[in-house]
Coordinates of C-alpha atoms in Angstrom, one line a residue:
X20 CA -56.4 111.0 -35.8
X21 CA -58.5 107.9 -34.9
X22 CA -60.2 107.7 -31.5
X23 CA -59.1 104.6 -29.7
X24 CA -62.3 104.5 -27.6
X25 CA -60.1 104.3 -24.5
X26 CA -59.6 108.0 -24.2
X27 CA -56.5 108.2 -26.4
X28 CA -55.9 108.4 -30.1
X29 CA -54.1 106.3 -32.7
X30 CA -52.0 108.8 -34.6
X31 CA -50.7 106.6 -37.5
X32 CA -52.5 104.7 -40.2
X33 CA -52.6 100.9 -40.5
X34 CA -50.4 99.3 -43.1
X35 CA -52.7 96.9 -44.9
X36 CA -50.2 94.0 -45.4
X37 CA -52.8 91.4 -44.5
X38 CA -55.8 92.7 -46.5
X39 CA -57.8 91.9 -43.3
X40 CA -57.4 95.2 -41.6
X41 CA -60.4 96.4 -39.6
X42 CA -62.3 99.2 -41.2
X43 CA -64.9 100.6 -38.8
X44 CA -67.1 101.9 -41.6
X45 CA -67.3 98.8 -43.7
X46 CA -66.8 96.0 -41.2
X47 CA -69.6 97.4 -39.1
X48 CA -71.9 97.9 -42.1
X49 CA -73.4 94.4 -42.0
X50 CA -71.8 93.0 -38.9
X51 CA -72.9 94.7 -35.6
X52 CA -69.9 94.0 -33.4
X53 CA -66.2 93.1 -33.1
X54 CA -64.5 92.1 -29.8
X55 CA -60.8 92.7 -29.0
X56 CA -59.1 89.3 -28.6
X57 CA -56.8 90.0 -25.8
X58 CA -56.1 86.3 -25.2
X59 CA -54.1 86.1 -28.4
X60 CA -52.8 89.7 -28.6
X61 CA -52.4 91.3 -25.2
X62 CA -52.0 95.1 -25.1
X63 CA -48.3 95.9 -25.9
X64 CA -47.9 92.6 -27.8
X65 CA -49.2 93.1 -31.4
X66 CA -48.4 90.6 -34.0
X67 CA -45.4 91.1 -36.3
X68 CA -46.3 91.2 -40.0
X69 CA -45.5 87.6 -41.0
X70 CA -47.4 86.0 -38.2
X71 CA -50.3 88.5 -38.6
X72 CA -50.5 87.6 -42.3
X73 CA -50.6 83.8 -41.6
X74 CA -53.0 84.2 -38.7
X75 CA -55.7 86.1 -40.4
X76 CA -55.5 84.3 -43.7
X77 CA -55.0 80.7 -42.5
X78 CA -56.9 80.7 -39.2
X79 CA -59.9 82.4 -40.8
X80 CA -59.8 79.7 -43.5
X81 CA -59.4 76.9 -40.9
X82 CA -62.7 77.9 -39.2
X83 CA -64.5 78.0 -42.6
X84 CA -63.1 74.6 -43.5
X85 CA -64.3 73.1 -40.2
X86 CA -67.7 74.7 -40.2
X87 CA -68.3 73.5 -43.8
X88 CA -66.9 70.0 -43.4
X89 CA -68.8 69.4 -40.1
X90 CA -71.9 71.2 -41.4
X91 CA -72.2 73.1 -38.2
X92 CA -75.8 74.5 -38.0
X93 CA -75.2 77.4 -35.6
X94 CA -71.9 78.9 -36.8
X95 CA -70.0 79.8 -39.9
X96 CA -66.9 79.9 -37.7
X97 CA -65.0 82.6 -36.0
X98 CA -63.9 85.6 -38.1
X99 CA -60.9 87.8 -37.5
X100 CA -59.7 91.3 -38.4
X101 CA -56.4 93.0 -37.7
X102 CA -56.5 96.2 -35.7
X103 CA -53.0 97.7 -35.7
X104 CA -51.6 94.2 -35.2
X105 CA -54.2 93.2 -32.6
X106 CA -56.9 90.6 -33.1
X107 CA -60.6 91.5 -33.4
X108 CA -63.0 88.6 -33.4
X109 CA -66.7 87.9 -34.1
X110 CA -68.7 84.8 -34.7
X111 CA -70.3 84.3 -38.2
X112 CA -73.9 83.3 -37.8
X113 CA -75.7 81.5 -40.7
X114 CA -79.0 82.6 -42.1
X115 CA -82.1 80.7 -41.2
X116 CA -82.0 79.0 -44.6
X117 CA -78.4 77.9 -44.1
X118 CA -79.2 76.7 -40.5
X119 CA -82.0 74.6 -41.8
X120 CA -79.9 73.1 -44.6
X121 CA -77.0 72.4 -42.2
X122 CA -79.2 70.9 -39.5
X123 CA -80.3 68.2 -42.0
X124 CA -76.7 67.3 -42.7
X125 CA -75.1 67.9 -39.3
X126 CA -75.4 64.3 -38.2
X127 CA -73.6 63.1 -41.3
X128 CA -70.9 65.7 -40.8
X129 CA -70.3 65.0 -37.2
X130 CA -70.6 61.2 -37.4
X131 CA -66.9 60.5 -38.2
X132 CA -66.0 62.5 -35.1
X133 CA -68.3 60.4 -32.9
X134 CA -67.7 57.0 -34.5
X135 CA -64.0 57.1 -35.4
X136 CA -62.3 59.9 -33.4
X137 CA -59.1 58.0 -32.3
X138 CA -58.2 56.8 -35.8
X139 CA -58.9 60.2 -37.4
X140 CA -57.0 62.1 -34.7
X141 CA -54.0 59.8 -34.9
X142 CA -53.9 60.0 -38.7
X143 CA -54.0 63.8 -38.7
X144 CA -51.2 64.0 -36.1
X145 CA -49.1 61.6 -38.2
X146 CA -49.8 63.8 -41.3
X147 CA -48.4 66.8 -39.5
X148 CA -45.5 64.9 -38.1
X149 CA -44.7 63.8 -41.6
X150 CA -44.4 67.5 -42.6
X151 CA -42.2 68.1 -39.6
X152 CA -39.8 65.2 -40.2
X153 CA -39.4 66.2 -43.8
X154 CA -38.7 69.9 -43.0
X155 CA -36.4 69.4 -40.0
X156 CA -33.8 67.9 -42.3
X157 CA -34.2 70.4 -45.2
X158 CA -30.7 71.6 -46.3
X159 CA -31.2 75.4 -46.3
X160 CA -27.5 76.2 -46.6
X161 CA -27.1 74.3 -49.9
X162 CA -30.5 74.9 -51.5
X163 CA -30.9 77.1 -54.6
X164 CA -32.7 80.4 -54.2
X165 CA -35.7 78.9 -56.1
X166 CA -35.7 75.9 -53.8
X167 CA -35.9 78.4 -50.9
X168 CA -39.0 79.9 -52.6
X169 CA -40.5 76.4 -52.8
X170 CA -39.6 75.9 -49.1
X171 CA -41.5 79.1 -48.2
X172 CA -44.5 77.8 -50.1
X173 CA -44.2 74.5 -48.3
X174 CA -44.2 76.2 -44.9
X175 CA -47.3 78.3 -45.9
X176 CA -49.0 75.1 -47.0
X177 CA -48.1 73.4 -43.7
X178 CA -49.5 76.4 -41.8
X179 CA -52.7 76.3 -43.8
X180 CA -53.2 72.5 -43.3
X181 CA -52.3 72.8 -39.6
X182 CA -55.2 75.3 -39.1
X183 CA -57.6 73.0 -41.0
X184 CA -56.8 70.1 -38.8
X185 CA -56.8 72.2 -35.6
X186 CA -60.2 73.7 -36.3
X187 CA -61.8 70.5 -37.6
X188 CA -61.1 68.6 -34.3
X189 CA -61.6 71.6 -32.0
X190 CA -64.9 72.6 -33.6
X191 CA -66.1 69.0 -34.0
X192 CA -65.3 67.8 -30.5
X193 CA -66.5 71.1 -29.2
X194 CA -69.9 70.6 -30.9
X195 CA -70.2 67.2 -29.3
X196 CA -69.2 68.6 -26.0
X197 CA -71.9 71.2 -26.1
X198 CA -74.5 68.6 -27.2
X199 CA -73.5 66.5 -24.2
X200 CA -73.6 69.5 -21.8
X201 CA -77.1 70.4 -23.1
X202 CA -78.2 66.8 -22.5
X203 CA -76.8 67.0 -18.9
X204 CA -78.7 70.1 -18.3
X205 CA -81.9 68.6 -19.6
X206 CA -81.7 65.2 -17.9
X207 CA -79.6 65.8 -14.8
X208 CA -79.8 69.6 -14.2
X209 CA -76.0 70.0 -14.2
X210 CA -73.6 71.8 -16.5
X211 CA -69.9 71.6 -17.1
X212 CA -69.1 73.8 -14.0
X213 CA -70.7 71.2 -11.7
X214 CA -68.1 69.3 -9.6
X215 CA -69.5 65.9 -10.8
X216 CA -69.2 67.0 -14.5
X217 CA -65.6 68.3 -13.9
X218 CA -64.6 64.9 -12.6
X219 CA -65.5 63.4 -16.0
X220 CA -62.8 65.5 -17.6
X221 CA -59.8 64.5 -15.4
X222 CA -57.3 61.7 -15.4
X223 CA -56.5 61.6 -19.1
X224 CA -53.0 61.4 -20.7
X225 CA -52.0 64.3 -23.0
X226 CA -48.8 65.3 -24.8
X227 CA -48.2 68.3 -22.6
X228 CA -48.0 66.1 -19.5
X229 CA -45.8 63.6 -21.4
X230 CA -43.3 66.3 -22.3
X231 CA -43.2 67.5 -18.7
X232 CA -42.6 64.0 -17.6
X233 CA -39.5 63.8 -19.8
X234 CA -38.3 67.1 -18.3
X235 CA -38.9 65.6 -14.8
X236 CA -36.8 62.6 -15.8
X237 CA -34.0 64.9 -17.0
X238 CA -34.2 66.8 -13.7
X239 CA -33.7 63.6 -11.8
X240 CA -30.7 62.8 -14.0
X241 CA -29.2 66.1 -12.8
X242 CA -29.3 64.6 -9.3
X243 CA -28.0 61.2 -10.4
X244 CA -25.1 62.7 -12.2
X245 CA -24.1 65.0 -9.3
X246 CA -24.8 68.2 -11.2
X247 CA -27.3 69.9 -8.8
X248 CA -25.0 72.6 -7.6
X249 CA -24.5 73.8 -11.2
X250 CA -28.2 74.2 -11.6
X251 CA -28.9 76.0 -8.3
X252 CA -28.4 79.5 -9.7
X253 CA -30.4 81.5 -12.2
X254 CA -28.1 81.4 -15.2
X255 CA -29.5 81.3 -18.7
X256 CA -28.8 78.2 -20.8
X257 CA -26.0 80.0 -22.7
X258 CA -24.4 80.9 -19.3
X259 CA -24.9 77.5 -17.7
X260 CA -24.0 75.0 -20.4
X261 CA -20.3 75.9 -20.7
X262 CA -20.0 75.0 -17.0
X263 CA -21.9 71.8 -17.5
X264 CA -19.6 70.8 -20.4
X265 CA -16.5 70.7 -18.2
X266 CA -17.3 67.2 -16.8
X267 CA -18.0 63.9 -18.3
X268 CA -21.2 63.6 -16.4
X269 CA -22.2 67.1 -17.6
X270 CA -21.5 66.2 -21.2
X271 CA -23.6 63.0 -20.8
X272 CA -26.5 65.1 -19.5
X273 CA -26.2 67.6 -22.3
X274 CA -26.3 64.7 -24.8
X275 CA -29.6 63.5 -23.3
X276 CA -31.0 67.0 -23.0
X277 CA -30.2 67.8 -26.7
X278 CA -31.9 64.6 -27.8
X279 CA -35.0 65.7 -25.9
X280 CA -34.8 69.2 -27.5
X281 CA -34.6 67.9 -31.0
X282 CA -37.8 65.8 -30.4
X283 CA -39.8 68.0 -28.1
X284 CA -38.2 71.4 -28.0
X285 CA -40.3 72.9 -30.8
X286 CA -42.2 75.3 -28.6
X287 CA -41.9 78.9 -27.4
X288 CA -43.1 80.9 -24.5
X289 CA -45.1 83.4 -26.6
X290 CA -47.7 81.1 -28.1
X291 CA -49.2 83.1 -30.9
X292 CA -46.1 84.4 -32.7
X293 CA -42.9 83.2 -34.4
X294 CA -41.0 83.7 -31.2
X295 CA -37.7 82.2 -29.9
X296 CA -38.2 78.5 -29.4
X297 CA -36.5 76.1 -27.0
X298 CA -34.4 74.9 -29.9
X299 CA -32.8 78.3 -30.1
X300 CA -32.8 79.1 -26.3
X301 CA -33.7 76.3 -24.0
X302 CA -33.6 78.5 -20.9
X303 CA -37.4 78.0 -20.3
X304 CA -36.8 74.3 -20.1
X305 CA -33.9 74.8 -17.6
X306 CA -36.2 76.9 -15.5
X307 CA -38.8 74.1 -15.6
X308 CA -36.2 71.5 -14.5
X309 CA -35.0 73.7 -11.7
X310 CA -38.6 73.6 -10.4
X311 CA -38.7 69.8 -10.8
X312 CA -35.5 69.5 -8.8
X313 CA -37.5 70.3 -5.7
X314 CA -39.4 67.0 -6.1
X315 CA -38.6 63.3 -6.1
X316 CA -41.8 62.2 -7.8
X317 CA -43.8 63.4 -10.8
X318 CA -47.1 64.7 -9.3
X319 CA -49.5 63.9 -12.3
X320 CA -48.3 60.2 -12.2
X321 CA -49.1 60.1 -8.4
X322 CA -52.5 61.6 -8.9
X323 CA -53.5 59.7 -12.1
X324 CA -54.9 56.6 -10.3
X325 CA -57.0 58.7 -8.0
X326 CA -58.3 60.9 -10.8
X327 CA -59.1 57.9 -13.0
X328 CA -61.0 56.2 -10.1
X329 CA -63.0 59.4 -9.4
X330 CA -63.7 59.8 -13.1
X331 CA -65.1 56.2 -13.4
X332 CA -67.1 56.7 -10.3
X333 CA -68.6 60.0 -11.7
X334 CA -69.4 58.2 -15.0
X335 CA -71.2 55.4 -13.2
X336 CA -73.1 57.9 -11.0
X337 CA -74.2 60.0 -14.0
X338 CA -75.2 57.0 -16.1
X339 CA -77.3 55.6 -13.3
X340 CA -79.4 58.8 -13.3
X341 CA -80.1 58.5 -17.0
X342 CA -83.2 56.5 -18.2
X343 CA -82.2 53.1 -19.6
X344 CA -83.6 53.8 -23.1
X345 CA -81.4 57.0 -23.4
X346 CA -78.3 55.5 -21.7
X347 CA -76.5 54.2 -24.8
X348 CA -76.6 57.5 -26.8
X349 CA -75.8 59.5 -23.6
X350 CA -72.7 57.3 -23.0
X351 CA -71.5 57.7 -26.6
X352 CA -71.7 61.4 -26.4
X353 CA -70.1 61.4 -23.0
X354 CA -67.1 59.4 -24.2
X355 CA -66.5 61.8 -27.2
X356 CA -67.1 64.9 -25.1
X357 CA -64.4 63.8 -22.7
X358 CA -61.9 63.7 -25.5
X359 CA -62.4 67.5 -26.1
X360 CA -60.7 68.1 -22.7
X361 CA -57.8 65.9 -23.6
X362 CA -57.5 67.1 -27.2
X363 CA -57.7 70.7 -26.3
X364 CA -54.4 70.3 -24.4
X365 CA -52.9 67.6 -26.6
X366 CA -53.3 69.3 -29.9
X367 CA -51.0 72.2 -29.0
X368 CA -47.9 70.0 -29.3
X369 CA -48.8 68.7 -32.8
X370 CA -50.4 71.9 -34.1
X371 CA -49.3 75.4 -33.1
X372 CA -46.2 74.7 -31.0
X373 CA -44.4 72.5 -33.5
X374 CA -45.6 74.3 -36.6
X375 CA -44.6 77.8 -35.4
X376 CA -41.3 76.8 -33.9
X377 CA -40.2 74.8 -37.0
X378 CA -41.3 77.6 -39.3
X379 CA -39.2 80.1 -37.4
X380 CA -36.2 77.7 -37.3
X381 CA -36.2 77.3 -41.1
X382 CA -37.0 81.0 -41.9
X383 CA -34.1 82.1 -39.8
X384 CA -31.8 80.0 -41.8
X385 CA -33.3 81.4 -45.0
X386 CA -32.9 84.9 -43.7
X387 CA -29.2 84.3 -42.8
X388 CA -28.5 83.6 -46.4
X389 CA -30.4 86.8 -47.4
X390 CA -28.3 88.7 -44.8
X391 CA -25.1 87.3 -46.4
X392 CA -26.0 88.9 -49.8
X393 CA -27.3 92.2 -48.4
X394 CA -31.1 91.6 -48.9
X395 CA -31.7 91.9 -45.2
X396 CA -29.7 93.5 -42.4
X397 CA -30.6 90.9 -39.7
X398 CA -32.1 87.5 -39.8
X399 CA -34.9 88.5 -37.4
X400 CA -36.0 91.0 -40.0
X401 CA -37.7 88.3 -42.0
X402 CA -40.6 88.3 -39.5
X403 CA -41.3 91.9 -40.4
X404 CA -42.1 90.8 -44.0
X405 CA -45.2 89.1 -45.5
X406 CA -44.8 86.1 -47.9
X407 CA -45.1 88.2 -51.0
X408 CA -42.2 90.4 -49.9
X409 CA -40.1 87.4 -49.0
X410 CA -40.8 85.8 -52.4
X411 CA -39.8 89.1 -54.1
X412 CA -36.5 89.1 -52.2
X413 CA -35.7 85.4 -53.0
X414 CA -36.4 85.9 -56.7
X415 CA -33.2 87.9 -57.1
X416 CA -31.6 88.3 -53.6
X417 CA -28.2 89.5 -54.7
X418 CA -29.6 92.6 -56.4
X419 CA -32.8 93.3 -54.4
X420 CA -33.0 94.9 -51.0
X421 CA -35.8 94.6 -48.5
X422 CA -34.6 97.0 -45.9
X423 CA -37.2 99.7 -46.8
X424 CA -40.1 97.2 -46.3
X425 CA -38.6 96.0 -43.0
X426 CA -38.0 99.4 -41.6
X427 CA -41.5 100.6 -42.6
X428 CA -43.1 97.6 -40.9
X429 CA -40.9 97.9 -37.8
X430 CA -41.9 101.5 -37.3
X431 CA -45.6 100.5 -37.5
X432 CA -45.1 97.6 -35.1
X433 CA -43.3 99.8 -32.5
X434 CA -46.1 102.4 -32.7
X435 CA -48.7 99.6 -32.4
X436 CA -47.1 98.4 -29.1
X437 CA -48.3 101.7 -27.5
X438 CA -51.9 101.1 -28.5
X439 CA -54.5 99.8 -26.1
X440 CA -57.3 98.6 -28.3
X441 CA -60.9 99.2 -27.1
X442 CA -62.6 96.0 -25.8
X443 CA -65.4 96.3 -28.3
X444 CA -66.5 98.0 -31.6
X445 CA -70.2 97.8 -32.4
X446 CA -73.5 99.3 -33.5
X447 CA -75.3 97.4 -30.7
X448 CA -74.7 97.4 -26.9
X449 CA -71.9 95.3 -25.5
X450 CA -74.5 93.1 -23.9
X451 CA -76.2 92.4 -27.2
X452 CA -72.9 91.8 -28.9
X453 CA -72.0 89.3 -26.2
X454 CA -75.3 87.5 -26.8
X455 CA -74.6 87.4 -30.6
X456 CA -71.0 86.2 -30.0
X457 CA -72.2 83.2 -28.0
X458 CA -75.2 82.5 -30.1
X459 CA -72.9 80.7 -32.5
X460 CA -72.1 78.2 -29.8
X461 CA -68.4 78.3 -30.7
X462 CA -66.7 76.2 -27.9
X463 CA -63.3 77.8 -28.5
X464 CA -64.9 81.0 -27.2
X465 CA -67.4 79.7 -24.6
X466 CA -65.3 76.9 -23.2
X467 CA -61.6 77.8 -24.0
X468 CA -60.4 81.3 -24.7
X469 CA -63.0 83.8 -23.5
X470 CA -65.3 81.7 -21.2
X471 CA -69.0 82.1 -20.5
X472 CA -70.3 85.2 -18.7
X473 CA -70.1 84.9 -15.0
X474 CA -73.5 85.1 -13.2
X475 CA -73.4 87.6 -10.2
X476 CA -73.6 85.9 -6.8
X477 CA -73.6 88.7 -4.2
X478 CA -74.4 86.2 -1.4
X479 CA -70.8 84.8 -1.8
X480 CA -69.3 88.1 -0.8
X481 CA -66.3 87.3 -3.0
X482 CA -63.7 89.8 -4.0
X483 CA -63.6 88.2 -7.5
X484 CA -66.1 85.8 -9.1
X485 CA -65.3 83.5 -12.0
X486 CA -66.0 80.1 -13.5
X487 CA -65.3 76.8 -11.8
X488 CA -62.4 75.3 -13.6
X489 CA -61.4 72.6 -11.1
X490 CA -63.2 72.0 -7.8
X491 CA -61.6 72.3 -4.4
X492 CA -60.6 75.0 -1.9
X493 CA -57.1 76.4 -1.1
X494 CA -55.5 79.2 0.8
X495 CA -52.0 80.5 0.1
X496 CA -49.7 83.3 -1.1
X497 CA -50.7 84.9 -4.4
X498 CA -48.0 85.0 -7.1
X499 CA -49.0 87.3 -10.0
X500 CA -47.2 86.3 -13.1
X501 CA -47.9 88.1 -16.4
X502 CA -45.8 86.0 -18.8
X503 CA -44.1 82.6 -18.6
X504 CA -40.6 84.0 -18.6
X505 CA -41.3 85.1 -15.0
X506 CA -42.3 81.7 -13.7
X507 CA -39.1 81.2 -11.8
X508 CA -40.6 83.6 -9.2
X509 CA -43.2 81.0 -8.2
X510 CA -42.6 79.2 -4.9
X511 CA -44.0 75.9 -3.6
X512 CA -47.4 76.5 -2.2
X513 CA -48.2 79.6 -4.1
X514 CA -51.5 80.4 -5.8
X515 CA -50.8 81.5 -9.4
X516 CA -52.6 84.6 -10.6
X517 CA -52.2 85.1 -14.4
X518 CA -53.9 86.6 -17.4
X519 CA -54.2 83.1 -18.9
X520 CA -51.9 80.1 -19.3
X521 CA -50.7 77.9 -22.1
X522 CA -48.3 75.0 -22.7
X523 CA -45.1 76.6 -21.3
X524 CA -46.8 77.2 -18.0
X525 CA -47.7 73.5 -17.3
X526 CA -44.7 72.4 -15.3
X527 CA -45.1 75.1 -12.6
X528 CA -48.5 73.6 -11.7
X529 CA -46.6 71.0 -9.7
X530 CA -45.7 73.7 -7.2
X531 CA -49.1 75.3 -6.9
X532 CA -52.0 75.2 -4.4
X533 CA -54.4 76.8 -6.9
X534 CA -54.8 79.0 -10.0
X535 CA -56.7 82.2 -10.8
X536 CA -56.9 83.4 -14.4
X537 CA -58.4 86.6 -15.9
X538 CA -59.8 85.0 -19.0
X539 CA -60.7 81.5 -20.0
X540 CA -63.4 78.8 -19.6
X541 CA -63.8 75.4 -18.3
X542 CA -61.6 73.9 -21.0
X543 CA -58.9 76.6 -20.9
X544 CA -55.3 75.4 -20.4
X545 CA -55.4 76.3 -16.7
X546 CA -58.6 74.4 -16.0
X547 CA -57.4 71.3 -17.9
X548 CA -54.0 71.1 -16.3
X549 CA -55.4 72.1 -12.9
X550 CA -57.6 69.0 -13.0
X551 CA -54.7 66.8 -13.8
X552 CA -52.8 68.3 -10.8
X553 CA -55.8 68.2 -8.5
X554 CA -55.7 71.9 -7.6
X555 CA -58.6 74.4 -7.5
X556 CA -58.9 76.7 -10.5
X557 CA -61.1 79.7 -10.9
X558 CA -61.2 81.1 -14.4
X559 CA -62.6 84.2 -16.1
X560 CA -62.3 86.5 -13.1
X561 CA -61.4 89.4 -15.5
X562 CA -59.5 91.5 -13.0
X563 CA -57.4 89.1 -11.0
X564 CA -54.0 90.4 -12.1
X565 CA -55.0 94.0 -11.4
X566 CA -56.8 93.5 -8.0
X567 CA -54.5 90.9 -6.5
X568 CA -50.9 91.7 -5.6
X569 CA -48.0 89.2 -5.2
X570 CA -47.5 88.3 -1.6
X571 CA -51.1 88.7 -0.5
X572 CA -52.9 85.8 1.1
X573 CA -55.9 84.7 -0.9
X574 CA -58.5 81.9 -0.8
X575 CA -59.6 80.1 -4.0
X576 CA -62.9 78.2 -3.9
X577 CA -63.1 76.2 -7.1
X578 CA -66.4 74.7 -6.0
X579 CA -68.3 78.0 -6.5
X580 CA -65.8 80.0 -8.6
X581 CA -65.0 82.5 -5.9
X582 CA -61.7 84.3 -4.9
X583 CA -61.2 86.0 -1.6
X584 CA -58.4 88.5 -0.7
X585 CA -57.5 87.8 2.9
X586 CA -54.9 90.5 3.4

């Protein structure tokens, strides 16, 4: 049996359906470390086979695409392995020869990002939306089996292209952001955790806030149409909607809501998986609108003028401290670096959310046809297969059965759910591994998902210490929420304590006094949205969800990255 390095054992072998399985002997032969990526695969939530296959194949490829196209001198991109359905991660470091070669072409590679970001970004989003518009109307029910094979290929091509676009902009903007931060350190002695720097990143429109605004408008329509009493309970969408349909006003609201869903409901609560989307079950949207019913105004719109004014004031103050002969280049980098904060939240709508939800929507329809001829037992079973197996089934579905493959993968997945991966595999110390991980200057690690290492500050006498995500100080009742399906427990004035947050968490920020997250950096979702809502955020405290209990009084100091348990 394999030692899990957590004191337990793994008593079943890995099924190598991705061909990216972690092999401790060979993967540590020339690479000294691999870290467990708990942000994408928390313990108990391993990927199912289909998503695992697309993730390790296409996301790995996306990083290589970006690093090559941008000619990044310090990184070959992040690299992933599958460990019983969980993610292991490391940063590929180029040789000194490659560093030298790429350093000479980096300016050429990054120039389009600096000179023409808006046009490039809009073109890429429109390219993806073209895929989505085409696929949303694909007639699965009347397609031939071969046409369904072509559909599967089209979906895999979409996923591949999505990751290329995703990583090109994230890595490119991230590189500029890090250059700008380095310049701020050199010229101004501040970094991106300084309150003045953080003000540069607030007051920007993004698609996540836009979708929340639409849900706020729909919540106000509930009031206008006299439907508030119907929405006062805790029913799911399937329980609530039959009651709403009984009145003319209710039917009008449902018509407006369904139009919203068809445009913007391509998202799910579990971000990195082909999980139930709002198109299938809009209960998460209903929970969000119930929260919005408590307010008569949309808070980000109220705060935007103030945040924009503070941002412009911060820009002027910072530029005034830069020597005149350096000011033009500094301002150019600043303007592009600011877009990384906006894009890091905005891209989720066009990239992961829409792509994964639409892929699931279409594959469920394909699977329903396979169920009808006995190839599968249940439509959800298709997510326990990899593309080669699905193609095999579609080649002759009326005589071929995939139940054996599904059942084998399901047994593996159920067993994987009991595994707690070790935080680290390596032939060097964890401290040295951390240094190597961050040597690649990958902003998706240092600024977004993992966050920089927190420098001890014993003089603060804090119960938890993290990174400054948004400045400010707040005291309130802690509300520990481990997953977005439990957000209805949040009350106005609470301080949210969570492992991390993503798109489905955004609307609840309107209720909060502050946020504490276990993992994440200054450009994590919680930090970006916290700035737009003007609430203090402390990120990367590591143990917030284990040390803090719901109901305790806590103090969050976003100015210094400290959390105090008052009870």
